C-alpha atoms as an extended CHARMM CRD file, in Angstrom:
* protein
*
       153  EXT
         1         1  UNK       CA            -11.8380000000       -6.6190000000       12.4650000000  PROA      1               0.0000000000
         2         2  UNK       CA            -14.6910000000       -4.3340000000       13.0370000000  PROA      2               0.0000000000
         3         3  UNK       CA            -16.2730000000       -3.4750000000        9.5240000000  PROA      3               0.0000000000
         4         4  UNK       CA            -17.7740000000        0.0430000000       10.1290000000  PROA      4               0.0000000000
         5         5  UNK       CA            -15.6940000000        3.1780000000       10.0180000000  PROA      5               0.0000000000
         6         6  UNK       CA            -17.6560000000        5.7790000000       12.5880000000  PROA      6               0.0000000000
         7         7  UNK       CA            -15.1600000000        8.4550000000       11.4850000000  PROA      7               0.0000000000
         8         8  UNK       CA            -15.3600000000        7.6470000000        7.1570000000  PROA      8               0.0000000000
         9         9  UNK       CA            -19.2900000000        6.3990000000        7.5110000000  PROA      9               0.0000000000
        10        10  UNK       CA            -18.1940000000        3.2140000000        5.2300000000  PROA      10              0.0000000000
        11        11  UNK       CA            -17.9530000000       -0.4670000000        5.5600000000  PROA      11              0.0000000000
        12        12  UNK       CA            -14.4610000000       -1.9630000000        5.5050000000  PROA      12              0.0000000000
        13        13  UNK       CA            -14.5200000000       -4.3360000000        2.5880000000  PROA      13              0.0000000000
        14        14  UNK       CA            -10.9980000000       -6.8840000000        2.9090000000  PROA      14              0.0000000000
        15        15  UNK       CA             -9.6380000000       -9.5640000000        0.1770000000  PROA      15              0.0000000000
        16        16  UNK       CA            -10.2960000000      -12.5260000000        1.9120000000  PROA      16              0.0000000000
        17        17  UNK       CA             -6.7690000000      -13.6320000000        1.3360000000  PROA      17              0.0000000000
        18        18  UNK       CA             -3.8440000000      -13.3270000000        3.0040000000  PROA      18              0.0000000000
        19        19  UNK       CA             -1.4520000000      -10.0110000000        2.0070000000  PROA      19              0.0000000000
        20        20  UNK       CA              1.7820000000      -12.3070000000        0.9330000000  PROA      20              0.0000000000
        21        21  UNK       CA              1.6640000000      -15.4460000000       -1.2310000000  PROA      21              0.0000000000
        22        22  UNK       CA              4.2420000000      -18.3580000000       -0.9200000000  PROA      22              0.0000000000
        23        23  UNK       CA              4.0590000000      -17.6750000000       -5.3620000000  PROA      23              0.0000000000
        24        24  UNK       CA              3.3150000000      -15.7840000000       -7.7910000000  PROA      24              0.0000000000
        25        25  UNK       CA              1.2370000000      -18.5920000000       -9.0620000000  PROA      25              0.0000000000
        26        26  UNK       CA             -0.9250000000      -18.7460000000       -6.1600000000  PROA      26              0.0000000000
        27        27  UNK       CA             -1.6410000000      -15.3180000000       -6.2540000000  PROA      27              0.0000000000
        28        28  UNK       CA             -2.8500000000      -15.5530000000       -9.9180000000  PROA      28              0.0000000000
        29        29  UNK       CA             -5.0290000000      -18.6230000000       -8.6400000000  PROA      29              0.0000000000
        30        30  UNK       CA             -6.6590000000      -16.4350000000       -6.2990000000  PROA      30              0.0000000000
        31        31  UNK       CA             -7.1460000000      -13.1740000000       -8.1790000000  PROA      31              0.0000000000
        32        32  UNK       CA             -9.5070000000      -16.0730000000      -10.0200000000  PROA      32              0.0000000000
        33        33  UNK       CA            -11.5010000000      -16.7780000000       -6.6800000000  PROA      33              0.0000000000
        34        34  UNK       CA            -14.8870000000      -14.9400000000       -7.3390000000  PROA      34              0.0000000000
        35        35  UNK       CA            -14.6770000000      -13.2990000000       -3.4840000000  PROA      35              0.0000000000
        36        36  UNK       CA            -11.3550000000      -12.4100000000       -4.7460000000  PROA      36              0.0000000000
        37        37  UNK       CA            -12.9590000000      -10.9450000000       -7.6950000000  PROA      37              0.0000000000
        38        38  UNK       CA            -15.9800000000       -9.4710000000       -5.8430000000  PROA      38              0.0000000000
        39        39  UNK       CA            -14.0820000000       -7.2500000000       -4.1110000000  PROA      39              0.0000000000
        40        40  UNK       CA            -11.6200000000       -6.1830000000       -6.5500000000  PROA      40              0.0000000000
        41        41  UNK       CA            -14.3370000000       -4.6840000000       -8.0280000000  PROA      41              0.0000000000
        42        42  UNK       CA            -16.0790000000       -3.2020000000       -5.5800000000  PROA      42              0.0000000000
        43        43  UNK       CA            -12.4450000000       -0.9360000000       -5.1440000000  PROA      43              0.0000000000
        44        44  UNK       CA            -13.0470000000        0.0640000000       -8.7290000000  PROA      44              0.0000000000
        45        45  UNK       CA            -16.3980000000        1.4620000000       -6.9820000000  PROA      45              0.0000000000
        46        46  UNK       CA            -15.2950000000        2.9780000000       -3.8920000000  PROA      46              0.0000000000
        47        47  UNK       CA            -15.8560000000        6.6790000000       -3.1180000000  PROA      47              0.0000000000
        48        48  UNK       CA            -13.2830000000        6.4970000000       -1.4980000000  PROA      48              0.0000000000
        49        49  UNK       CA            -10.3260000000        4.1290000000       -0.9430000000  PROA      49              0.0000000000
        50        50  UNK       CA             -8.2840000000        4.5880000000        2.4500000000  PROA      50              0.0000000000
        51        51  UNK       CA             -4.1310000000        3.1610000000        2.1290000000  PROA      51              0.0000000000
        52        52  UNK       CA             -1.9500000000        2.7750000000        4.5480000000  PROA      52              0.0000000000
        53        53  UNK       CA              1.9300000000        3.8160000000        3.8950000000  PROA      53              0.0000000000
        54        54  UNK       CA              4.6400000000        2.2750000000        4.9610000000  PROA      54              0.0000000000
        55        55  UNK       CA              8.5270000000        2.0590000000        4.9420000000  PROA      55              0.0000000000
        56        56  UNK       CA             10.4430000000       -0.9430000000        5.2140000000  PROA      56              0.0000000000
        57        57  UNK       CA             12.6670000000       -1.1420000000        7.7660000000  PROA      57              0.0000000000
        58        58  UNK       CA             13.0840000000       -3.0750000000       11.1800000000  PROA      58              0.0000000000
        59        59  UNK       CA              9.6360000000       -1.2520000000       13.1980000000  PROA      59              0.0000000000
        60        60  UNK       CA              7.6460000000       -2.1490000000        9.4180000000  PROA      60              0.0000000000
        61        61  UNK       CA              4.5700000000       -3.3550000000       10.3190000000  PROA      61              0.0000000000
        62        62  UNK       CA              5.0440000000       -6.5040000000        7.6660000000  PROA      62              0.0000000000
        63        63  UNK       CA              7.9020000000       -7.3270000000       10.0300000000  PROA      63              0.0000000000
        64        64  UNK       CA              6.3420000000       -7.0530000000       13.5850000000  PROA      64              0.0000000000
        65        65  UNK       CA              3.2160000000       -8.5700000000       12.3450000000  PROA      65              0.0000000000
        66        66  UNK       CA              4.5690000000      -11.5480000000       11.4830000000  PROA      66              0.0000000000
        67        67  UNK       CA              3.7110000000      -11.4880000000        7.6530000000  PROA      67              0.0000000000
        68        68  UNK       CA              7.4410000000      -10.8670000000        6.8100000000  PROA      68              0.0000000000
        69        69  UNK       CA             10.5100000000      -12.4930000000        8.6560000000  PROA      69              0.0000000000
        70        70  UNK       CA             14.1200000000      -10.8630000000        9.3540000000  PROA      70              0.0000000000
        71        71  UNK       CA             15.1030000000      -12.8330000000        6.7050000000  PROA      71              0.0000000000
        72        72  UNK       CA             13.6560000000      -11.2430000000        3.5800000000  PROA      72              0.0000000000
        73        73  UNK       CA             14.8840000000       -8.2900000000        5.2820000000  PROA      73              0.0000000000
        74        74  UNK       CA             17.6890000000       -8.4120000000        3.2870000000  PROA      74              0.0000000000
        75        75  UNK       CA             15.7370000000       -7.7830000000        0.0800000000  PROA      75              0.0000000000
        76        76  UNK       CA             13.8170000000       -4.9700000000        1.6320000000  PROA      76              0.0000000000
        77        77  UNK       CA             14.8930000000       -2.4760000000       -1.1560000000  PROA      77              0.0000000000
        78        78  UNK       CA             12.8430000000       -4.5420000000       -3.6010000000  PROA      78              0.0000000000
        79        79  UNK       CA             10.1370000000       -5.0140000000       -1.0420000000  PROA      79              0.0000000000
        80        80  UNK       CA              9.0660000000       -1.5760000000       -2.1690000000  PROA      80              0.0000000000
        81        81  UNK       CA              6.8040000000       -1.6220000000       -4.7760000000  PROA      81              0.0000000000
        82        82  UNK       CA              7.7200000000        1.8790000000       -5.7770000000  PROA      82              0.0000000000
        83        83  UNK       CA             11.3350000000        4.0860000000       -5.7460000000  PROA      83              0.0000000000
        84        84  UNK       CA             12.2500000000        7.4360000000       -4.4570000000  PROA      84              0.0000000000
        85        85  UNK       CA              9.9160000000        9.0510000000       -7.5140000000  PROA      85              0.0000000000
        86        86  UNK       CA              6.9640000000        7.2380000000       -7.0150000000  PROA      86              0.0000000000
        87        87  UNK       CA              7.3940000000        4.6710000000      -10.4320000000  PROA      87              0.0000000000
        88        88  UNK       CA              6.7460000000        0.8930000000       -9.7530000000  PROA      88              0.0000000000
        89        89  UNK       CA              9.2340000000       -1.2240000000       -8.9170000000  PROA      89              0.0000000000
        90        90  UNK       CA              8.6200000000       -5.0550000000      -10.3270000000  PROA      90              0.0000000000
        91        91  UNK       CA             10.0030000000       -7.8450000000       -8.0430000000  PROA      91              0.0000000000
        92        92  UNK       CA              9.0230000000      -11.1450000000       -7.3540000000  PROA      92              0.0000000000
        93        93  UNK       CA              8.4310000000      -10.2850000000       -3.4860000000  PROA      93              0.0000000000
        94        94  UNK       CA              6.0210000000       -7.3730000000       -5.0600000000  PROA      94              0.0000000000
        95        95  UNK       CA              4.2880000000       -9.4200000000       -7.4620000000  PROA      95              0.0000000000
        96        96  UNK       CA              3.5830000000      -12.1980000000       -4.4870000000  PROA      96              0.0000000000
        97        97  UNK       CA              1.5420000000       -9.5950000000       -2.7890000000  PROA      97              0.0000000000
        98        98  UNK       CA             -2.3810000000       -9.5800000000       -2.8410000000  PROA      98              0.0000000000
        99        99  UNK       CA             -3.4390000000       -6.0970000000       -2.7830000000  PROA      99              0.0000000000
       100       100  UNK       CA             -4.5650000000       -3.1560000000       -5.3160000000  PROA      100             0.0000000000
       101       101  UNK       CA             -1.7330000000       -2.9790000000       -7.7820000000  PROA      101             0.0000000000
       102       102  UNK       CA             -0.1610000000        0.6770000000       -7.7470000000  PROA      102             0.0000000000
       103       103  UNK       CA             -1.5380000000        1.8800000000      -10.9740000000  PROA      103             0.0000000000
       104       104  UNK       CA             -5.5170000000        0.9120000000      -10.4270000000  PROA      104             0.0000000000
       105       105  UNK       CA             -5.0070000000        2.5660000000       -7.2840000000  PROA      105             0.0000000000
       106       106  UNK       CA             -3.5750000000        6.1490000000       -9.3300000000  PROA      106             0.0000000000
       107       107  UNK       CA             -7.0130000000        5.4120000000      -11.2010000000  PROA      107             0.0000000000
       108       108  UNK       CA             -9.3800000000        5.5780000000       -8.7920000000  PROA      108             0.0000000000
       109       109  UNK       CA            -11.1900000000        8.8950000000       -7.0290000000  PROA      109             0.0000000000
       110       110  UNK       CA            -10.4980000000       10.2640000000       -3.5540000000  PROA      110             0.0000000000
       111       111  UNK       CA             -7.7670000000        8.2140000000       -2.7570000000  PROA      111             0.0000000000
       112       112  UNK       CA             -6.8080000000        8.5970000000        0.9650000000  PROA      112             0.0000000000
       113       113  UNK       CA             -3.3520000000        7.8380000000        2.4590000000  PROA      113             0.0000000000
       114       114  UNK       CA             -3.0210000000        7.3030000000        6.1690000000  PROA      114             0.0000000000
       115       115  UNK       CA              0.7580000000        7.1780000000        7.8990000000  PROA      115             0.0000000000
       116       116  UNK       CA              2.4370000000        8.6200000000       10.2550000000  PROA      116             0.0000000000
       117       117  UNK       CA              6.1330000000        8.6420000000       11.9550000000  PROA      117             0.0000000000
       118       118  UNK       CA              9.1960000000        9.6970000000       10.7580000000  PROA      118             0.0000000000
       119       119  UNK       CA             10.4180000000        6.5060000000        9.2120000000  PROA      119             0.0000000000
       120       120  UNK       CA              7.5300000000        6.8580000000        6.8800000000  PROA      120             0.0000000000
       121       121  UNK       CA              8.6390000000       10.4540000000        5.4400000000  PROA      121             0.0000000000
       122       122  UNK       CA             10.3830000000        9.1110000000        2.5130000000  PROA      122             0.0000000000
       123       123  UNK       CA              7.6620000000        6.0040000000        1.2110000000  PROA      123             0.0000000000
       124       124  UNK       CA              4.8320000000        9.2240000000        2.0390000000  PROA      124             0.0000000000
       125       125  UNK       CA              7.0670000000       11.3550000000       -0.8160000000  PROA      125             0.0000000000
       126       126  UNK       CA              7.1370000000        9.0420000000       -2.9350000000  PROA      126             0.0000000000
       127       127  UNK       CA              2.8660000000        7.8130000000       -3.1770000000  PROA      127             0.0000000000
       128       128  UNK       CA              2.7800000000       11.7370000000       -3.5030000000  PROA      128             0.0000000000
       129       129  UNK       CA              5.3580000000       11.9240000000       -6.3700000000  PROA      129             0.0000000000
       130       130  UNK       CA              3.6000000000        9.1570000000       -7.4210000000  PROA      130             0.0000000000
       131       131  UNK       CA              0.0710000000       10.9790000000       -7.5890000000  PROA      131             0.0000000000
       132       132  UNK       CA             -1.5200000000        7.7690000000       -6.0250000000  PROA      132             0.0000000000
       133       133  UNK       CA             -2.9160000000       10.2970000000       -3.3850000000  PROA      133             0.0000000000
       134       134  UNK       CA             -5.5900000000       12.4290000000       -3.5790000000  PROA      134             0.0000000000
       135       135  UNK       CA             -5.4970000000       13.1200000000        0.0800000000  PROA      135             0.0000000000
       136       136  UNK       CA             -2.7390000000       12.4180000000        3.1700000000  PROA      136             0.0000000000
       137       137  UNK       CA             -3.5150000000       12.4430000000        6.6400000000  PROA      137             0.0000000000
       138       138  UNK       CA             -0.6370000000       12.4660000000        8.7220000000  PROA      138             0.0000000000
       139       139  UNK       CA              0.8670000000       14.6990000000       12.0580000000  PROA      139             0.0000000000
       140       140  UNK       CA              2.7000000000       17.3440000000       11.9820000000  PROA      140             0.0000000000
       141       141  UNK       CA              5.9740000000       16.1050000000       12.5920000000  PROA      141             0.0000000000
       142       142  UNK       CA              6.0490000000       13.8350000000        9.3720000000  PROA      142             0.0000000000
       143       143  UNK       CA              4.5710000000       16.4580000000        7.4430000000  PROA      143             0.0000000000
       144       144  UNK       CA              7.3960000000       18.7380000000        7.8220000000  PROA      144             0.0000000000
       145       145  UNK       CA              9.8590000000       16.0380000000        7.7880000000  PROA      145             0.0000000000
       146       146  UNK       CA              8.6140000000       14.9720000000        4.1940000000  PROA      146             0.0000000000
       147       147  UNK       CA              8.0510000000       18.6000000000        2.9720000000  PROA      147             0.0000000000
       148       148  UNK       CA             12.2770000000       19.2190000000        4.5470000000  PROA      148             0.0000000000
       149       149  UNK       CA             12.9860000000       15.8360000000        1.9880000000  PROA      149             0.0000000000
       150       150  UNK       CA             10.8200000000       17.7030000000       -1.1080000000  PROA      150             0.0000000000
       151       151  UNK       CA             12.9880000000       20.7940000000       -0.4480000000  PROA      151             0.0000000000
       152       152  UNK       CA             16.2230000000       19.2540000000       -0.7180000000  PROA      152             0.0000000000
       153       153  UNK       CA             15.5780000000       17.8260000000       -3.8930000000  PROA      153             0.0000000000
């Protein structure tokens, strides 16, 4: 992928590793791997981390991509790694994943979340509930969808 952002003025760092591990053991192996390691750290760094959010559901992106099949579809509710309030969820699907764990990501400064559509209204509530945000960019249309959600709380 191209690794400059003309619009942030950064350089995309990624974990040279895929995003889902066949096991939990393999993804311990390679949180060992010093490129793993290299850029875990330099997240600790960032100015500024940019996260995608998304919800899990036939159009998920894990699913059309290819890095999920239809048939782990069925355990989609503990694909989430966090519920309706924004607290963790621990699953073996969520622990198989290579990417900032939840809580480091609540830890570190100007945390930006990028989504959009109204299938991601509900997962956006919950990062904000959450506080794992410092920032959201999204349209207008999932803005007020997720703000209509807040309100009916």
């Amino acid at each position: 992928p191209n690794t400059r952002s003309s619009i942030f003025n950064a350089k995309l760092y990624l974990t040279p590793a895929p995003l889902l591990m066949a096991s939990e053991d393999i993804v311990k192996a390679m949180e060992q791997e010093p490129s793993v390691k290299q850029i875990r750290h330099m997240a600790t760094l960032a100015q500024m981390s940019i996260v995608g959010i998304g919800g899990v559901d036939s159009n998920a992106t894990l699913l059309t991509n290819g890095t999920l099949n239809h048939s782990v579809e069925l355990e989609g509710a503990r694909l989430k790694v966090m519920d309706k309030d924004g607290n963790v969820i621990q699953s073996s699907l969520e622990r198989r994943l290579m990417s900032t764990p939840l809580e480091q990501l609540k830890e570190m400064s100007n945390s930006i979340g990028v989504a959009g559509g109204s299938t991601k209204s509900e997962a956006i509530l919950a990062a904000l509930k959450g506080n794992y945000l410092d920032v959201l960019i999204t349209d207008e249309t999932t803005a007020t969808n997720v703000l209509r959600l807040k309100n009916q709380e």
